Amino acid sequence: MKFCKKYEEYMQGQKEKKNLPGVGFKKLKKILKRCRRNHLPSRMSFTETINHNCSRECPVCDGTFFPELLKEMEDVVGWFNENAQKLLELHLASGFTKCLTWLRGNSRKKDHLGLIQEGKDLVNYALINAVAIRKILKKYDKIHESKQGQAFKTQVQKMRIEILQSPWLCELMAFHINLKESKKESGATVASPPPVHALFDGCALTFDDGKPLLSCELSDSVKVDIDLTCSICLDTVFDPISLTCGHIYCYMCACSAASVNVVDGLKTAEATEKCPLCREDGVYKGAVHLDELNILLKRSCRDYWEERRKTERAERLQQAKEYWDYQCRSFTGI
């Protein structure tokens, strides 16, 4: 089955359950076909017609294709982030909050299996849309004999609307491993949910020469590798936070890089402060705390985590003391 048909069937099936945004894969392909026809010379053989590509700079495609795709990508990433955040917040919520959610009628998330299935559905949605975007951009470059499709992909990564770079995908990967490990530790025998394309089968936290790596083979052609070494302290991330550019740091290291006190937090960082790795500015205020990843690292690196917790606790207390001493002196004028 061709991917276009497979994608259309998947999106149709999902829209019967809930209204999901998606990539207009079929419509975008029609734009490219129309572009090719509009640029055909008047005298051309059948073979030449088949192999003809339109010009590298094409106002027909560039004025319709890229704006349309950009809007669809924004909708897809926005929906994925919002729903992944809701799912993970529910998983980490207190019993009282969960009861309130269930009483409001969100019955699909009532039990352990519901959480697992919801997580798999979200990752499947992210995966198939990521493949659709990659294929349509590859088609664009083939028709135009250009690299504008790849340049567009690089640009949207800078705009932070690349779905495989979402911090919530990293959280879902950690969420899956945490649920799997919790089930092993409890020794519970729970019926398996219906199979969903064998997602997460290759998802694992590994250590290469002591350096942690969260990896997941989402399909034969898509693999996500996330380096969990903080590039500031050069150690395994502790209390990890993902900046809006996608880079992950220890929370206190990120505060230091943003020139803020841990009491004030990253929300008070100046817009001019830059990511230590990519040097992009304005990346601190929208940072995401990776709670599921923190739980996973705590379980996997117990000795390191406990030692780091003691060190950071002492440092946080020292920073808090200095902060409040300064506030008192400012207030009293001493």
One Martini backbone bead per residue (centre of mass of N, CA, C, O) as a GRO file, in nm:
protein
  334
    1MET     BB    1   0.095   0.037   0.023
    2LYS     BB    2   0.068   0.352  -0.009
    3PHE     BB    3   0.125   0.614   0.194
    4CYS     BB    4  -0.109   0.799   0.121
    5LYS     BB    5  -0.333   0.588   0.179
    6LYS     BB    6  -0.248   0.518   0.467
    7TYR     BB    7  -0.282   0.805   0.579
    8GLU     BB    8  -0.580   0.851   0.509
    9GLU     BB    9  -0.688   0.610   0.676
   10TYR     BB   10  -0.583   0.695   0.948
   11MET     BB   11  -0.719   0.980   0.966
   12GLN     BB   12  -1.007   0.878   0.930
   13GLY     BB   13  -1.011   0.695   1.183
   14GLN     BB   14  -0.948   0.927   1.388
   15LYS     BB   15  -1.190   1.124   1.312
   16GLU     BB   16  -1.410   0.929   1.428
   17LYS     BB   17  -1.312   0.990   1.729
   18LYS     BB   18  -1.147   1.261   1.651
   19ASN     BB   19  -1.040   1.590   1.593
   20LEU     BB   20  -0.772   1.591   1.370
   21PRO     BB   21  -0.493   1.713   1.273
   22GLY     BB   22  -0.327   1.742   0.944
   23VAL     BB   23  -0.178   1.643   0.655
   24GLY     BB   24  -0.228   1.743   0.314
   25PHE     BB   25  -0.102   1.519   0.122
   26LYS     BB   26  -0.282   1.509  -0.133
   27LYS     BB   27  -0.296   1.818  -0.186
   28LEU     BB   28   0.013   1.867  -0.213
   29LYS     BB   29   0.054   1.678  -0.456
   30LYS     BB   30  -0.132   1.842  -0.648
   31ILE     BB   31   0.039   2.098  -0.652
   32LEU     BB   32   0.288   1.962  -0.783
   33LYS     BB   33   0.146   1.863  -1.039
   34ARG     BB   34   0.047   2.139  -1.138
   35CYS     BB   35   0.327   2.261  -1.159
   36ARG     BB   36   0.438   2.073  -1.376
   37ARG     BB   37   0.226   2.137  -1.596
   38ASN     BB   38   0.277   2.454  -1.609
   39HIS     BB   39   0.600   2.385  -1.706
   40LEU     BB   40   0.540   2.275  -1.980
   41PRO     BB   41   0.640   2.249  -2.275
   42SER     BB   42   0.489   2.237  -2.582
   43ARG     BB   43   0.743   2.058  -2.694
   44MET     BB   44   0.699   1.717  -2.591
   45SER     BB   45   0.763   1.425  -2.500
   46PHE     BB   46   0.657   1.174  -2.304
   47THR     BB   47   0.926   1.123  -2.157
   48GLU     BB   48   0.984   1.422  -2.091
   49THR     BB   49   0.729   1.467  -1.922
   50ILE     BB   50   0.792   1.266  -1.693
   51ASN     BB   51   1.098   1.406  -1.631
   52HIS     BB   52   0.991   1.675  -1.562
   53ASN     BB   53   1.098   1.976  -1.406
   54CYS     BB   54   1.073   2.240  -1.226
   55SER     BB   55   1.180   2.508  -1.110
   56ARG     BB   56   1.355   2.607  -0.835
   57GLU     BB   57   1.191   2.879  -0.865
   58CYS     BB   58   0.849   2.858  -0.748
   59PRO     BB   59   0.563   3.045  -0.716
   60VAL     BB   60   0.346   2.829  -0.702
   61CYS     BB   61   0.466   2.664  -0.465
   62ASP     BB   62   0.576   2.885  -0.263
   63GLY     BB   63   0.280   3.029  -0.235
   64THR     BB   64   0.136   2.740  -0.127
   65PHE     BB   65   0.291   2.500  -0.007
   66PHE     BB   66   0.446   2.617   0.247
   67PRO     BB   67   0.213   2.763   0.399
   68GLU     BB   68   0.035   2.510   0.424
   69LEU     BB   69   0.238   2.327   0.575
   70LEU     BB   70   0.295   2.513   0.817
   71LYS     BB   71   0.008   2.518   0.933
   72GLU     BB   72  -0.018   2.209   0.973
   73MET     BB   73   0.225   2.175   1.164
   74GLU     BB   74   0.124   2.357   1.391
   75ASP     BB   75  -0.134   2.191   1.450
   76VAL     BB   76  -0.003   1.918   1.512
   77VAL     BB   77   0.193   2.006   1.741
   78GLY     BB   78  -0.017   2.142   1.923
   79TRP     BB   79  -0.192   1.890   1.973
   80PHE     BB   80   0.024   1.702   2.081
   81ASN     BB   81   0.126   1.872   2.323
   82GLU     BB   82  -0.144   1.906   2.471
   83ASN     BB   83  -0.213   1.593   2.506
   84ALA     BB   84   0.049   1.501   2.639
   85GLN     BB   85   0.032   1.686   2.885
   86LYS     BB   86  -0.237   1.579   2.997
   87LEU     BB   87  -0.150   1.285   3.036
   88LEU     BB   88   0.102   1.336   3.226
   89GLU     BB   89  -0.048   1.493   3.443
   90LEU     BB   90  -0.236   1.259   3.519
   91HIS     BB   91  -0.017   1.051   3.600
   92LEU     BB   92   0.110   1.268   3.829
   93ALA     BB   93  -0.131   1.291   3.983
   94SER     BB   94  -0.338   1.293   4.216
   95GLY     BB   95  -0.606   1.120   4.327
   96PHE     BB   96  -0.805   1.359   4.328
   97THR     BB   97  -0.756   1.456   4.036
   98LYS     BB   98  -0.835   1.191   3.898
   99CYS     BB   99  -1.125   1.179   3.999
  100LEU     BB  100  -1.218   1.440   3.864
  101THR     BB  101  -1.160   1.348   3.574
  102TRP     BB  102  -1.348   1.099   3.575
  103LEU     BB  103  -1.614   1.254   3.653
  104ARG     BB  104  -1.601   1.423   3.371
  105GLY     BB  105  -1.571   1.160   3.150
  106ASN     BB  106  -1.262   1.042   3.115
  107SER     BB  107  -1.265   0.708   3.068
  108ARG     BB  108  -0.998   0.628   2.907
  109LYS     BB  109  -0.813   0.718   3.182
  110LYS     BB  110  -0.874   0.523   3.431
  111ASP     BB  111  -0.636   0.327   3.358
  112HIS     BB  112  -0.348   0.179   3.280
  113LEU     BB  113  -0.428   0.102   2.986
  114GLY     BB  114  -0.526   0.382   2.901
  115LEU     BB  115  -0.251   0.522   2.920
  116ILE     BB  116  -0.097   0.347   2.720
  117GLN     BB  117  -0.282   0.388   2.473
  118GLU     BB  118  -0.260   0.696   2.459
  119GLY     BB  119   0.047   0.706   2.416
  120LYS     BB  120   0.052   0.539   2.152
  121ASP     BB  121  -0.133   0.722   1.987
  122LEU     BB  122   0.047   0.974   1.998
  123VAL     BB  123   0.301   0.850   1.865
  124ASN     BB  124   0.167   0.759   1.605
  125TYR     BB  125   0.087   1.044   1.520
  126ALA     BB  126   0.373   1.163   1.511
  127LEU     BB  127   0.501   0.963   1.312
  128ILE     BB  128   0.311   0.983   1.055
  129ASN     BB  129   0.356   1.294   1.025
  130ALA     BB  130   0.664   1.293   0.994
  131VAL     BB  131   0.666   1.118   0.737
  132ALA     BB  132   0.485   1.297   0.561
  133ILE     BB  133   0.670   1.546   0.564
  134ARG     BB  134   0.923   1.413   0.448
  135LYS     BB  135   0.796   1.314   0.177
  136ILE     BB  136   0.692   1.590   0.062
  137LEU     BB  137   0.975   1.726   0.060
  138LYS     BB  138   1.110   1.520  -0.125
  139LYS     BB  139   0.920   1.573  -0.363
  140TYR     BB  140   0.988   1.865  -0.405
  141ASP     BB  141   1.295   1.826  -0.468
  142LYS     BB  142   1.255   1.641  -0.713
  143ILE     BB  143   1.092   1.837  -0.897
  144HIS     BB  144   1.308   2.096  -0.848
  145GLU     BB  145   1.603   2.029  -0.804
  146SER     BB  146   1.635   2.076  -0.482
  147LYS     BB  147   1.680   2.214  -0.123
  148GLN     BB  148   1.417   2.354  -0.003
  149GLY     BB  149   1.295   2.134   0.173
  150GLN     BB  150   1.536   2.116   0.373
  151ALA     BB  151   1.534   2.417   0.447
  152PHE     BB  152   1.252   2.414   0.568
  153LYS     BB  153   1.312   2.208   0.791
  154THR     BB  154   1.526   2.381   0.933
  155GLN     BB  155   1.338   2.621   0.991
  156VAL     BB  156   1.123   2.468   1.170
  157GLN     BB  157   1.326   2.391   1.387
  158LYS     BB  158   1.377   2.689   1.473
  159MET     BB  159   1.053   2.726   1.525
  160ARG     BB  160   0.952   2.469   1.689
  161ILE     BB  161   0.779   2.251   1.460
  162GLU     BB  162   0.913   1.971   1.530
  163ILE     BB  163   0.783   1.679   1.645
  164LEU     BB  164   1.059   1.514   1.716
  165GLN     BB  165   1.145   1.773   1.920
  166SER     BB  166   0.954   1.724   2.133
  167PRO     BB  167   0.943   1.701   2.478
  168TRP     BB  168   0.685   1.510   2.484
  169LEU     BB  169   0.822   1.267   2.351
  170CYS     BB  170   1.029   1.216   2.570
  171GLU     BB  171   0.816   1.175   2.795
  172LEU     BB  172   0.672   0.929   2.663
  173MET     BB  173   0.913   0.743   2.672
  174ALA     BB  174   0.952   0.752   2.981
  175PHE     BB  175   0.663   0.666   3.052
  176HIS     BB  176   0.679   0.382   2.935
  177ILE     BB  177   0.918   0.277   3.105
  178ASN     BB  178   0.790   0.330   3.382
  179LEU     BB  179   0.545   0.139   3.349
  180LYS     BB  180   0.710  -0.116   3.294
  181GLU     BB  181   0.876  -0.111   3.562
  182SER     BB  182   0.636  -0.104   3.760
  183LYS     BB  183   0.524  -0.380   3.676
  184LYS     BB  184   0.774  -0.546   3.754
  185GLU     BB  185   0.792  -0.459   4.058
  186SER     BB  186   0.492  -0.558   4.129
  187GLY     BB  187   0.408  -0.827   3.960
  188ALA     BB  188   0.191  -0.769   3.766
  189THR     BB  189  -0.098  -0.906   3.588
  190VAL     BB  190  -0.169  -0.760   3.282
  191ALA     BB  191  -0.352  -0.704   3.032
  192SER     BB  192  -0.312  -0.654   2.713
  193PRO     BB  193  -0.331  -0.441   2.482
  194PRO     BB  194  -0.390  -0.357   2.188
  195PRO     BB  195  -0.220  -0.358   1.914
  196VAL     BB  196   0.025  -0.080   1.802
  197HIS     BB  197   0.269  -0.120   1.588
  198ALA     BB  198   0.494  -0.182   1.803
  199LEU     BB  199   0.539   0.034   1.995
  200PHE     BB  200   0.837   0.077   2.189
  201ASP     BB  201   1.017  -0.179   2.149
  202GLY     BB  202   1.296   0.019   2.111
  203CYS     BB  203   1.274   0.139   2.403
  204ALA     BB  204   1.558   0.299   2.577
  205LEU     BB  205   1.795   0.308   2.843
  206THR     BB  206   2.133   0.391   2.788
  207PHE     BB  207   2.497   0.311   2.833
  208ASP     BB  208   2.788   0.492   2.709
  209ASP     BB  209   3.040   0.521   2.899
  210GLY     BB  210   2.816   0.656   3.113
  211LYS     BB  211   2.628   0.763   2.885
  212PRO     BB  212   2.317   0.875   2.834
  213LEU     BB  213   2.044   0.716   2.628
  214LEU     BB  214   1.747   0.797   2.456
  215SER     BB  215   1.579   0.542   2.270
  216CYS     BB  216   1.372   0.510   1.956
  217GLU     BB  217   1.209   0.279   1.741
  218LEU     BB  218   0.935   0.373   1.553
  219SER     BB  219   1.074   0.263   1.287
  220ASP     BB  220   1.256   0.179   1.015
  221SER     BB  221   1.300   0.517   0.953
  222VAL     BB  222   1.257   0.597   1.271
  223LYS     BB  223   1.484   0.762   1.501
  224VAL     BB  224   1.528   0.839   1.852
  225ASP     BB  225   1.791   1.046   1.998
  226ILE     BB  226   1.874   1.123   2.348
  227ASP     BB  227   2.081   1.325   2.512
  228LEU     BB  228   2.163   1.305   2.884
  229THR     BB  229   2.389   1.525   2.869
  230CYS     BB  230   2.512   1.790   3.019
  231SER     BB  231   2.681   2.068   2.867
  232ILE     BB  232   2.776   2.203   3.141
  233CYS     BB  233   2.853   1.957   3.359
  234LEU     BB  234   2.896   1.672   3.210
  235ASP     BB  235   2.634   1.522   3.312
  236THR     BB  236   2.376   1.381   3.421
  237VAL     BB  237   2.075   1.475   3.426
  238PHE     BB  238   1.918   1.695   3.671
  239ASP     BB  239   1.631   1.800   3.675
  240PRO     BB  240   1.508   1.822   3.391
  241ILE     BB  241   1.525   2.057   3.107
  242SER     BB  242   1.347   2.201   2.828
  243LEU     BB  243   1.404   2.394   2.589
  244THR     BB  244   1.263   2.541   2.307
  245CYS     BB  245   1.510   2.421   2.127
  246GLY     BB  246   1.554   2.109   2.281
  247HIS     BB  247   1.752   2.139   2.504
  248ILE     BB  248   1.911   1.960   2.774
  249TYR     BB  249   1.906   2.032   3.132
  250CYS     BB  250   1.979   2.120   3.419
  251TYR     BB  251   1.820   2.334   3.614
  252MET     BB  252   2.066   2.479   3.748
  253CYS     BB  253   2.224   2.519   3.488
  254ALA     BB  254   2.010   2.692   3.347
  255CYS     BB  255   2.008   2.920   3.557
  256SER     BB  256   2.303   2.995   3.520
  257ALA     BB  257   2.287   3.057   3.211
  258ALA     BB  258   2.041   3.279   3.272
  259SER     BB  259   2.102   3.450   3.531
  260VAL     BB  260   1.943   3.294   3.772
  261ASN     BB  261   1.758   3.220   4.036
  262VAL     BB  262   1.597   2.951   4.175
  263VAL     BB  263   1.369   3.121   4.302
  264ASP     BB  264   1.275   3.262   4.037
  265GLY     BB  265   1.355   3.134   3.777
  266LEU     BB  266   1.316   3.104   3.426
  267LYS     BB  267   1.079   3.318   3.391
  268THR     BB  268   1.302   3.565   3.455
  269ALA     BB  269   1.440   3.557   3.200
  270GLU     BB  270   1.596   3.698   2.958
  271ALA     BB  271   1.552   3.725   2.612
  272THR     BB  272   1.880   3.738   2.560
  273GLU     BB  273   1.918   3.468   2.653
  274LYS     BB  274   2.117   3.180   2.577
  275CYS     BB  275   2.193   2.896   2.445
  276PRO     BB  276   2.485   2.718   2.489
  277LEU     BB  277   2.466   2.565   2.206
  278CYS     BB  278   2.283   2.741   1.976
  279ARG     BB  279   2.238   3.057   2.057
  280GLU     BB  280   1.947   3.092   2.129
  281ASP     BB  281   1.696   3.307   2.202
  282GLY     BB  282   1.421   3.285   2.412
  283VAL     BB  283   1.432   2.968   2.574
  284TYR     BB  284   1.326   2.982   2.891
  285LYS     BB  285   1.017   3.050   2.948
  286GLY     BB  286   0.918   2.767   2.781
  287ALA     BB  287   1.010   2.559   2.964
  288VAL     BB  288   1.034   2.198   3.029
  289HIS     BB  289   0.953   1.976   3.268
  290LEU     BB  290   1.101   1.642   3.310
  291ASP     BB  291   0.947   1.423   3.509
  292GLU     BB  292   0.966   1.139   3.380
  293LEU     BB  293   1.273   1.147   3.339
  294ASN     BB  294   1.344   1.181   3.637
  295ILE     BB  295   1.225   0.910   3.728
  296LEU     BB  296   1.401   0.731   3.547
  297LEU     BB  297   1.682   0.823   3.659
  298LYS     BB  298   1.627   0.752   3.953
  299ARG     BB  299   1.594   0.442   3.891
  300SER     BB  300   1.873   0.399   3.715
  301CYS     BB  301   2.053   0.619   3.918
  302ARG     BB  302   2.063   0.602   4.238
  303ASP     BB  303   2.342   0.693   4.343
  304TYR     BB  304   2.372   0.948   4.177
  305TRP     BB  305   2.103   1.083   4.255
  306GLU     BB  306   2.156   1.103   4.562
  307GLU     BB  307   2.417   1.267   4.549
  308ARG     BB  308   2.298   1.505   4.383
  309ARG     BB  309   2.071   1.582   4.578
  310LYS     BB  310   2.253   1.677   4.810
  311THR     BB  311   2.411   1.892   4.658
  312GLU     BB  312   2.164   2.062   4.555
  313ARG     BB  313   2.034   2.122   4.824
  314ALA     BB  314   2.266   2.294   4.935
  315GLU     BB  315   2.266   2.502   4.701
  316ARG     BB  316   1.972   2.598   4.728
  317LEU     BB  317   1.993   2.699   5.018
  318GLN     BB  318   2.213   2.909   4.960
  319GLN     BB  319   2.053   3.073   4.748
  320ALA     BB  320   1.810   3.137   4.933
  321LYS     BB  321   1.966   3.288   5.149
  322GLU     BB  322   2.085   3.509   4.966
  323TYR     BB  323   1.816   3.615   4.862
  324TRP     BB  324   1.680   3.694   5.141
  325ASP     BB  325   1.905   3.876   5.239
  326TYR     BB  326   1.876   4.080   5.009
  327GLN     BB  327   1.575   4.151   5.057
  328CYS     BB  328   1.613   4.258   5.347
  329ARG     BB  329   1.819   4.481   5.282
  330SER     BB  330   1.637   4.632   5.081
  331PHE     BB  331   1.402   4.690   5.284
  332THR     BB  332   1.587   4.824   5.523
  333GLY     BB  333   1.860   4.967   5.400
  334ILE     BB  334   2.143   4.806   5.482
   0.00000   0.00000   0.00000
